[in-house]
Short mmCIF file of C-alpha atoms and ligand atoms in Angstrom, two decimals:
data_model
loop_
_atom_site.label_atom_id
_atom_site.label_comp_id
_atom_site.label_asym_id
_atom_site.label_seq_id
_atom_site.Cartn_x
_atom_site.Cartn_y
_atom_site.Cartn_z
CA MET A 90 -9.64 -82.84 -34.05
CA ALA A 91 -11.85 -79.86 -33.26
CA ARG A 92 -10.42 -76.23 -35.17
CA GLU A 93 -10.82 -72.68 -33.52
CA GLY A 94 -12.69 -70.55 -35.22
CA VAL A 95 -15.24 -67.80 -35.32
CA ALA A 96 -18.50 -68.35 -32.73
CA GLU A 97 -21.38 -68.86 -34.82
CA ALA A 98 -23.92 -66.94 -31.77
CA PRO A 99 -22.55 -63.67 -32.69
CA LEU A 100 -21.89 -63.79 -36.35
CA LEU A 101 -25.87 -65.40 -36.71
CA ALA A 102 -26.75 -62.14 -33.94
CA ARG A 103 -25.48 -59.70 -36.32
CA ILE A 104 -26.93 -61.40 -39.56
CA HIS A 105 -30.31 -61.17 -37.72
CA ASP A 106 -29.96 -57.71 -35.83
CA HIS A 107 -28.75 -55.81 -38.97
CA GLY A 108 -32.00 -57.49 -41.22
CA ARG A 109 -34.57 -56.33 -38.94
CA ILE A 110 -32.74 -52.46 -40.69
CA GLY A 111 -34.92 -52.40 -43.67
CA ALA A 112 -37.52 -55.56 -42.51
CA THR A 113 -40.27 -56.70 -44.45
CA ASP A 114 -43.43 -58.10 -43.02
CA ARG A 115 -42.61 -61.98 -44.98
CA GLY A 116 -39.44 -62.07 -42.91
CA GLY A 117 -37.40 -60.48 -46.58
CA VAL A 118 -35.43 -57.38 -46.55
CA CYS A 119 -35.91 -53.88 -48.82
CA ARG A 120 -32.88 -51.69 -48.02
CA ILE A 121 -31.98 -50.08 -51.29
CA ALA A 122 -28.84 -48.47 -52.09
CA LEU A 123 -28.70 -44.67 -50.96
CA THR A 124 -32.50 -44.78 -48.93
CA ASP A 125 -32.91 -44.07 -45.48
CA ALA A 126 -32.91 -47.93 -45.10
CA ASP A 127 -28.92 -47.72 -46.55
CA LYS A 128 -28.11 -45.28 -43.53
CA ALA A 129 -29.50 -46.41 -40.14
CA GLY A 130 -28.11 -50.42 -42.45
CA ARG A 131 -24.71 -48.06 -42.75
CA ASP A 132 -24.32 -46.46 -39.01
CA GLN A 133 -25.58 -50.24 -38.10
CA LEU A 134 -22.12 -51.32 -39.59
CA VAL A 135 -19.57 -48.76 -38.91
CA ALA A 136 -20.75 -48.88 -34.74
CA TRP A 137 -20.31 -52.48 -35.11
CA MET A 138 -16.25 -51.60 -36.51
CA ARG A 139 -15.22 -49.02 -33.90
CA GLU A 140 -16.67 -50.55 -31.56
CA LEU A 141 -14.66 -53.58 -32.60
CA GLY A 142 -11.86 -50.73 -32.85
CA LEU A 143 -11.65 -50.97 -36.75
CA GLN A 144 -10.19 -47.63 -38.17
CA VAL A 145 -13.39 -45.82 -40.56
CA GLN A 146 -12.73 -44.34 -43.32
CA ILE A 147 -15.58 -43.62 -46.20
CA ASP A 148 -14.31 -42.95 -50.37
CA GLN A 149 -16.44 -40.45 -52.56
CA ILE A 150 -18.29 -43.63 -53.31
CA GLY A 151 -20.46 -44.31 -50.19
CA ASN A 152 -17.65 -46.94 -49.85
CA ILE A 153 -16.95 -48.08 -46.09
CA PHE A 154 -13.72 -48.92 -45.12
CA GLY A 155 -12.99 -50.72 -41.38
CA THR A 156 -9.10 -51.02 -40.77
CA ARG A 157 -7.46 -52.96 -38.65
CA PRO A 158 -3.72 -51.93 -38.20
CA GLY A 159 -0.95 -54.65 -39.42
CA LEU A 160 2.51 -54.56 -37.38
CA SER A 161 3.66 -53.32 -40.83
CA PRO A 162 1.50 -50.33 -41.79
CA ASP A 163 2.65 -49.48 -44.87
CA ALA A 164 2.57 -53.07 -46.46
CA ALA A 165 -0.33 -53.40 -48.55
CA PRO A 166 -4.23 -54.77 -46.39
CA VAL A 167 -5.58 -57.11 -47.03
CA MET A 168 -8.84 -56.83 -47.45
CA THR A 169 -12.81 -59.12 -47.76
CA GLY A 170 -16.50 -57.44 -47.60
CA SER A 171 -19.24 -57.35 -49.72
CA HIS A 172 -22.07 -55.00 -49.78
CA ILE A 173 -24.67 -54.25 -47.88
CA ASP A 174 -28.25 -53.24 -50.49
CA THR A 175 -30.51 -54.94 -50.70
CA VAL A 176 -33.22 -55.43 -53.85
CA ALA A 177 -36.15 -54.96 -52.75
CA THR A 178 -37.69 -58.52 -52.01
CA GLY A 179 -34.39 -59.55 -50.50
CA GLY A 180 -32.95 -61.92 -47.94
CA ARG A 181 -30.92 -61.42 -44.98
CA TYR A 182 -27.78 -62.96 -45.82
CA ASP A 183 -26.68 -61.67 -49.55
CA GLY A 184 -23.87 -59.32 -49.59
CA ILE A 185 -24.31 -59.26 -45.87
CA TYR A 186 -23.25 -62.20 -44.27
CA GLY A 187 -19.83 -61.39 -46.05
CA VAL A 188 -19.67 -58.29 -44.26
CA MET A 189 -21.14 -59.72 -40.86
CA ALA A 190 -18.18 -62.59 -41.17
CA GLY A 191 -15.88 -60.36 -41.90
CA LEU A 192 -15.99 -58.54 -38.72
CA GLU A 193 -16.80 -61.72 -36.82
CA VAL A 194 -13.17 -62.51 -37.94
CA ALA A 195 -11.89 -59.09 -37.53
CA ARG A 196 -13.00 -59.52 -33.90
CA TRP A 197 -11.81 -63.39 -33.64
CA LEU A 198 -8.32 -62.28 -33.89
CA ASN A 199 -8.97 -58.90 -31.04
CA GLU A 200 -10.36 -61.76 -28.06
CA ARG A 201 -6.82 -63.29 -29.11
CA LYS A 202 -4.16 -60.45 -29.34
CA VAL A 203 -3.78 -61.45 -32.43
CA GLN A 204 -1.18 -59.68 -34.68
CA THR A 205 -1.08 -59.52 -38.01
CA GLN A 206 1.55 -58.42 -40.27
CA ARG A 207 -0.17 -56.66 -42.63
CA PRO A 208 -3.77 -54.96 -42.35
CA LEU A 209 -7.41 -56.15 -42.33
CA VAL A 210 -9.88 -53.54 -43.77
CA VAL A 211 -13.22 -55.49 -44.05
CA ALA A 212 -15.58 -53.68 -46.44
CA ALA A 213 -18.75 -52.64 -47.93
CA PHE A 214 -19.52 -51.26 -51.40
CA THR A 215 -22.19 -49.06 -52.49
CA ASN A 216 -24.88 -49.32 -54.53
CA GLU A 217 -23.78 -53.35 -55.18
CA GLU A 218 -27.65 -54.67 -56.91
CA GLY A 219 -28.22 -51.83 -58.92
CA VAL A 220 -31.95 -51.83 -58.32
CA ARG A 221 -32.38 -47.91 -58.10
CA PHE A 222 -29.67 -46.83 -59.73
CA MET A 223 -27.60 -48.34 -62.69
CA PRO A 224 -25.74 -49.73 -63.36
CA ASP A 225 -24.97 -52.97 -60.38
CA MET A 226 -21.76 -53.52 -58.53
CA MET A 227 -21.00 -49.20 -58.43
CA GLY A 228 -18.90 -48.65 -56.08
CA SER A 229 -16.64 -50.98 -56.10
CA LEU A 230 -16.40 -50.68 -60.08
CA VAL A 231 -15.89 -47.21 -59.41
CA TYR A 232 -12.97 -47.53 -56.82
CA ALA A 233 -11.29 -50.44 -59.34
CA GLY A 234 -11.46 -47.52 -62.04
CA GLY A 235 -13.26 -48.85 -64.04
CA TYR A 236 -16.50 -46.84 -64.13
CA PRO A 237 -15.31 -42.74 -63.79
CA LEU A 238 -16.77 -40.83 -59.96
CA GLN A 239 -17.86 -38.09 -61.40
CA GLN A 240 -20.71 -40.60 -64.11
CA ALA A 241 -21.53 -42.63 -60.97
CA LEU A 242 -22.14 -39.53 -58.88
CA ASP A 243 -24.61 -37.75 -60.96
CA THR A 244 -26.56 -41.23 -61.94
CA VAL A 245 -30.59 -40.00 -61.92
CA GLY A 246 -32.29 -43.16 -60.35
CA THR A 247 -35.26 -44.63 -60.55
CA ASP A 248 -37.31 -42.37 -58.58
CA GLY A 249 -35.29 -38.87 -60.51
CA ALA A 250 -32.78 -38.54 -57.19
CA ARG A 251 -29.34 -37.35 -58.22
CA LEU A 252 -26.39 -40.52 -56.08
CA GLY A 253 -24.31 -38.02 -55.70
CA ASP A 254 -27.08 -35.90 -53.49
CA GLU A 255 -28.48 -38.66 -52.27
CA LEU A 256 -24.99 -40.15 -51.24
CA HIS A 257 -24.91 -36.02 -49.34
CA ARG A 258 -28.00 -36.64 -48.00
CA ILE A 259 -27.56 -39.24 -46.15
CA GLY A 260 -23.97 -38.76 -44.66
CA TYR A 261 -21.84 -41.17 -46.47
CA ALA A 262 -20.13 -38.71 -48.93
CA GLY A 263 -16.56 -39.10 -47.61
CA GLU A 264 -13.66 -38.08 -48.50
CA LEU A 265 -10.95 -40.42 -49.10
CA PRO A 266 -9.76 -41.01 -52.71
CA CYS A 267 -11.81 -44.27 -54.22
CA GLY A 268 -8.46 -46.66 -55.37
CA ALA A 269 -7.11 -45.17 -52.22
CA ILE A 270 -6.53 -48.00 -50.34
CA ARG A 271 -5.01 -50.90 -52.55
CA PRO A 272 -5.17 -54.16 -51.58
CA HIS A 273 -2.45 -57.78 -51.12
CA ALA A 274 -5.35 -59.51 -52.14
CA PHE A 275 -9.28 -59.61 -52.22
CA ILE A 276 -11.37 -62.01 -51.11
CA GLU A 277 -15.52 -61.85 -50.93
CA LEU A 278 -17.30 -64.89 -48.88
CA HIS A 279 -21.43 -65.29 -50.18
CA ILE A 280 -23.83 -67.41 -50.18
CA GLU A 281 -24.71 -68.95 -53.88
CA GLN A 282 -27.34 -67.59 -54.81
CA GLY A 283 -28.23 -71.05 -56.39
CA PRO A 284 -28.57 -74.59 -56.66
CA VAL A 285 -25.56 -76.48 -57.29
CA LEU A 286 -23.25 -76.55 -53.63
CA GLU A 287 -26.99 -77.91 -51.94
CA ALA A 288 -27.45 -80.26 -54.49
CA GLU A 289 -24.07 -81.52 -54.20
CA GLY A 290 -23.93 -82.31 -50.68
CA LEU A 291 -21.46 -79.67 -49.90
CA THR A 292 -20.36 -76.81 -48.26
CA ILE A 293 -17.90 -74.57 -49.59
CA GLY A 294 -17.24 -73.82 -53.14
CA ALA A 295 -14.15 -72.12 -53.94
CA VAL A 296 -15.29 -69.87 -56.97
CA GLU A 297 -12.59 -70.00 -59.59
CA ASP A 298 -14.07 -67.79 -62.44
CA LEU A 299 -17.43 -65.57 -62.81
CA GLN A 300 -19.06 -65.37 -66.67
CA GLY A 301 -19.40 -62.77 -68.45
CA ILE A 302 -22.33 -60.83 -68.78
CA SER A 303 -24.65 -59.00 -71.39
CA TRP A 304 -27.42 -57.58 -71.25
CA GLN A 305 -28.94 -55.99 -74.67
CA GLU A 306 -32.97 -54.83 -74.57
CA ILE A 307 -33.88 -55.23 -78.71
CA THR A 308 -36.51 -53.20 -80.03
CA ILE A 309 -39.36 -54.43 -82.95
CA THR A 310 -41.11 -52.89 -85.15
CA GLY A 311 -43.26 -53.78 -87.03
CA GLN A 312 -47.34 -53.37 -88.10
CA SER A 313 -50.40 -53.45 -86.01
CA ASN A 314 -53.12 -54.62 -87.53
CA HIS A 315 -56.18 -56.86 -87.79
CA ALA A 316 -55.25 -60.45 -86.82
CA GLY A 317 -58.77 -61.83 -88.96
CA THR A 318 -58.16 -59.88 -91.86
CA THR A 319 -54.61 -59.63 -92.40
CA PRO A 320 -53.53 -63.05 -94.40
CA MET A 321 -49.78 -64.73 -92.64
CA HIS A 322 -47.94 -63.42 -95.56
CA LEU A 323 -48.37 -60.34 -95.69
CA ARG A 324 -47.24 -59.38 -91.48
CA ARG A 325 -44.88 -57.31 -90.26
CA ASP A 326 -45.19 -59.35 -87.04
CA ALA A 327 -43.52 -57.70 -84.22
CA GLY A 328 -44.65 -60.38 -81.50
CA TYR A 329 -43.33 -63.23 -83.17
CA CYS A 330 -39.87 -62.32 -84.51
CA ALA A 331 -40.00 -61.78 -80.44
CA ALA A 332 -40.16 -65.16 -79.87
CA ALA A 333 -38.18 -65.93 -82.42
CA ILE A 334 -35.98 -64.11 -81.11
CA ALA A 335 -36.42 -66.01 -77.55
CA VAL A 336 -36.57 -69.70 -79.26
CA PHE A 337 -33.36 -68.76 -80.90
CA VAL A 338 -30.99 -67.55 -77.42
CA ARG A 339 -32.88 -71.27 -76.38
CA GLY A 340 -31.61 -73.20 -79.00
CA LEU A 341 -27.85 -70.86 -78.86
CA ALA A 342 -27.74 -71.83 -75.23
CA GLN A 343 -28.24 -75.69 -75.65
CA ARG A 344 -26.50 -75.65 -79.24
CA TYR A 345 -22.30 -73.83 -77.16
CA GLY A 346 -22.86 -76.42 -74.46
CA GLY A 347 -20.45 -75.04 -71.20
CA SER A 348 -21.01 -72.33 -69.41
CA GLN A 349 -23.40 -70.29 -71.46
CA VAL A 350 -27.36 -69.90 -70.70
CA ALA A 351 -29.22 -67.29 -72.50
CA THR A 352 -33.15 -65.76 -70.95
CA VAL A 353 -35.06 -63.99 -72.20
CA GLY A 354 -36.71 -61.80 -69.29
CA VAL A 355 -38.41 -59.44 -70.29
CA ILE A 356 -41.10 -58.88 -73.64
CA ASP A 357 -43.22 -55.62 -73.64
CA LEU A 358 -45.62 -55.65 -76.90
CA GLN A 359 -47.85 -53.27 -78.41
CA PRO A 360 -50.56 -52.63 -78.50
CA ASN A 361 -51.11 -56.11 -76.30
CA LEU A 362 -54.23 -57.31 -77.67
CA ILE A 363 -55.48 -60.21 -78.42
CA ASN A 364 -57.08 -59.59 -82.26
CA VAL A 365 -53.92 -57.37 -83.04
CA ILE A 366 -50.92 -58.05 -85.21
CA ALA A 367 -47.97 -56.66 -82.74
CA ALA A 368 -46.82 -53.49 -83.80
CA ARG A 369 -43.69 -53.14 -81.18
CA ALA A 370 -42.16 -56.02 -79.22
CA THR A 371 -39.47 -55.24 -77.08
CA LEU A 372 -37.48 -57.71 -75.69
CA THR A 373 -34.20 -57.70 -73.06
CA VAL A 374 -31.27 -60.59 -73.82
CA ASP A 375 -29.44 -61.64 -71.38
CA LEU A 376 -26.10 -63.95 -72.61
CA ARG A 377 -23.63 -64.98 -69.98
CA ASN A 378 -20.46 -67.44 -70.35
CA THR A 379 -16.78 -67.80 -68.62
CA ASP A 380 -15.04 -67.51 -71.63
CA GLU A 381 -14.70 -64.15 -73.34
CA ALA A 382 -14.20 -65.44 -76.84
CA THR A 383 -17.51 -68.00 -77.17
CA LEU A 384 -19.47 -64.86 -75.73
CA GLN A 385 -18.26 -62.62 -77.89
CA ARG A 386 -18.92 -65.38 -81.01
CA ALA A 387 -23.52 -65.85 -79.47
CA GLU A 388 -23.31 -61.68 -79.53
CA GLY A 389 -21.84 -62.06 -82.83
CA GLU A 390 -24.49 -65.04 -84.20
CA LEU A 391 -27.73 -62.88 -82.52
CA ALA A 392 -26.29 -59.81 -84.40
CA ALA A 393 -26.67 -62.27 -87.51
CA TYR A 394 -29.97 -64.06 -86.58
CA LEU A 395 -31.60 -60.39 -85.86
CA ALA A 396 -29.99 -59.17 -89.29
CA GLN A 397 -31.57 -62.23 -91.53
CA LEU A 398 -34.77 -61.82 -89.34
CA ALA A 399 -35.54 -58.31 -90.18
CA LEU A 400 -34.96 -58.99 -93.86
CA GLU A 401 -37.29 -62.05 -93.31
CA GLN A 402 -40.82 -60.46 -91.57
CA GLY A 403 -40.27 -57.07 -92.75
CA VAL A 404 -39.14 -55.40 -89.42
CA GLU A 405 -36.50 -52.93 -88.24
CA ILE A 406 -34.26 -54.42 -85.28
CA ALA A 407 -32.73 -52.34 -83.20
CA ALA A 408 -30.18 -53.93 -80.32
CA LYS A 409 -29.17 -51.57 -77.59
CA PRO A 410 -26.14 -52.98 -75.66
CA LEU A 411 -27.71 -52.27 -71.41
CA ALA A 412 -24.32 -54.13 -69.80
CA ARG A 413 -21.68 -56.09 -70.74
CA PHE A 414 -18.48 -56.98 -68.15
CA GLU A 415 -16.10 -59.81 -69.50
CA PRO A 416 -15.68 -63.05 -68.24
CA VAL A 417 -13.35 -62.82 -64.95
CA GLN A 418 -10.57 -66.10 -64.12
CA PHE A 419 -10.18 -65.27 -60.01
CA ASP A 420 -6.47 -65.86 -58.99
CA GLN A 421 -5.42 -69.50 -58.53
CA ARG A 422 -3.40 -69.50 -55.79
CA LEU A 423 -6.01 -67.26 -52.95
CA VAL A 424 -8.95 -70.47 -54.60
CA ARG A 425 -6.10 -73.36 -54.15
CA CYS A 426 -5.86 -70.91 -50.22
CA ILE A 427 -9.88 -71.43 -49.86
CA GLU A 428 -9.63 -75.64 -51.01
CA ALA A 429 -6.85 -76.02 -47.89
CA SER A 430 -8.90 -74.60 -46.18
CA ALA A 431 -11.97 -76.39 -46.20
CA ALA A 432 -9.49 -79.72 -46.53
CA SER A 433 -8.22 -79.10 -42.89
CA ARG A 434 -11.28 -78.76 -41.90
CA GLN A 435 -12.60 -81.36 -44.19
CA LEU A 436 -15.39 -79.38 -45.21
CA PRO A 437 -17.39 -80.84 -48.40
CA GLN A 438 -15.87 -78.73 -51.30
CA ARG A 439 -15.75 -77.42 -55.14
CA ARG A 440 -14.29 -75.49 -57.60
CA MET A 441 -16.55 -73.44 -58.94
CA THR A 442 -17.98 -70.65 -61.52
CA SER A 443 -20.62 -68.52 -60.13
CA GLY A 444 -23.35 -66.56 -62.35
CA ALA A 445 -24.13 -64.31 -60.32
CA GLY A 446 -21.94 -60.70 -61.22
CA HIS A 447 -20.16 -59.74 -57.38
CA ASP A 448 -17.81 -56.80 -56.57
CA ALA A 449 -14.86 -59.60 -56.13
CA GLN A 450 -14.70 -59.67 -60.02
CA MET A 451 -14.48 -55.45 -60.02
CA MET A 452 -11.02 -55.97 -57.85
CA ALA A 453 -9.64 -58.52 -59.46
CA ARG A 454 -9.19 -55.88 -61.74
CA ILE A 455 -6.69 -54.38 -58.84
CA CYS A 456 -5.42 -56.52 -56.64
CA PRO A 457 -5.81 -60.84 -56.94
CA ALA A 458 -9.03 -61.97 -55.55
CA ALA A 459 -11.18 -64.91 -55.11
CA MET A 460 -14.14 -65.51 -54.39
CA ILE A 461 -15.83 -68.75 -50.41
CA PHE A 462 -19.41 -69.48 -50.81
CA VAL A 463 -22.55 -71.71 -48.63
CA PRO A 464 -24.87 -73.39 -50.32
CA SER A 465 -28.08 -71.24 -50.99
CA GLN A 466 -31.03 -73.52 -49.76
CA GLY A 467 -33.11 -74.21 -52.49
CA GLY A 468 -30.86 -72.39 -54.52
CA ILE A 469 -33.23 -68.86 -53.82
CA SER A 470 -32.37 -65.56 -53.79
CA HIS A 471 -33.75 -62.13 -53.97
CA ASN A 472 -35.65 -63.78 -52.02
CA PRO A 473 -37.27 -63.34 -48.60
CA ARG A 474 -37.19 -67.56 -48.53
CA GLU A 475 -33.46 -67.34 -49.34
CA HIS A 476 -32.03 -69.20 -46.63
CA THR A 477 -28.67 -70.65 -45.47
CA ALA A 478 -28.24 -73.61 -41.98
CA PRO A 479 -26.25 -71.84 -40.04
CA ALA A 480 -23.50 -74.30 -39.62
CA GLU A 481 -23.03 -73.87 -43.21
CA LEU A 482 -22.81 -69.59 -42.34
CA THR A 483 -20.38 -70.74 -40.21
CA GLN A 484 -18.05 -73.04 -41.77
CA GLY A 485 -17.79 -70.40 -45.02
CA ALA A 486 -16.50 -67.62 -41.89
CA ASN A 487 -13.62 -70.12 -40.75
CA VAL A 488 -12.69 -70.66 -44.53
CA LEU A 489 -12.67 -66.92 -44.45
CA LEU A 490 -10.57 -67.15 -41.34
CA ASP A 491 -8.27 -69.44 -42.27
CA VAL A 492 -7.74 -67.29 -45.15
CA LEU A 493 -7.13 -64.40 -44.13
CA ARG A 494 -4.77 -65.03 -41.64
CA GLY A 495 -3.01 -66.34 -44.25
CA LEU A 496 -2.91 -63.64 -46.59
CA CYS A 497 -1.72 -61.16 -43.57
CA ASP A 498 1.21 -63.00 -42.38
CA GLU A 499 2.51 -63.16 -45.75
CA GLY A 500 5.52 -60.44 -47.01
ZN1 ZN B 171 -24.92 -59.66 -53.35
#
């Protein structure tokens, strides 16, 4: 039996039309938060919200909310959404897909004159990517009360611009207090940005948890010296120590197993010359686990190793935390709603963990939340080659439709 669902063509048209804003020559999108391209993307979103009859509100951190009224106007609304900013080398689906699918759900309800009990809100959160202004997921984090509004507004970007000034400049310094709309539930539809669904031939991921993230910057200070004349036992080699740390965290992840991953993504050596022992090394360590106690154990082991290494090698090692988010358990009841929809539509599915951060993890602080994933071809994301098959985009939107409809009519 064919189930009713959102129309594929308008969903794809929205994604592709919106992808022209900030389009790069390789088929990608560059719409970094609070730039002119982001403003143009926001303006288009707001115009589409108004076309659908949604009531548009902007909050003090620039988050955009489009509300479709319910029969019980005072009931807490059901919220869906994601972000519309991108990284510099972004693709056409990360973030925008979830927002556009939310619009298509609103259109579906409008066309059938469906009146839901609870209002439905489609949200686009400011600065999810954190490219220009740190931290990432800022709009939803501030909204959920996890970061002070004033501190966010005073954030200075990589180009020296102040976030609050940029919000004013592009016309998105709104008046709605952050957190004013308290959702009954929040559902985010997003591309997986990883290879799991495609590799297993599945269409829907019911995301039940999200990895905690620990980012540190480690600076090692040794002594630069001649690579030929300095005996090995007399070296204070910052480059060697950086390499040893990279090997240590890889071994740690292998020993822990499970969801533990560990990455050294940046190593910067000074003076970075072939025949000079490095005097200084700066590296980053990214540790992730779905279990907070285990993540803390990994951080503790790393700290102990750094102390031991400093002593052994005669160097100074300093670790600076860059970002820290605890793992998130999504709402089990919502995860089951997603599974039930996928099952009723006979879509192959699995439960999964998100290895990336998302706005839903911030919203989970203030309401029940969960996520729906669809496959990313080749697991590629933050790349112009980011791709999801049209049928899979539509199926994900249909699961979103089912789940939102059910939640909107809950007492
Ligand atoms: Zn995203």
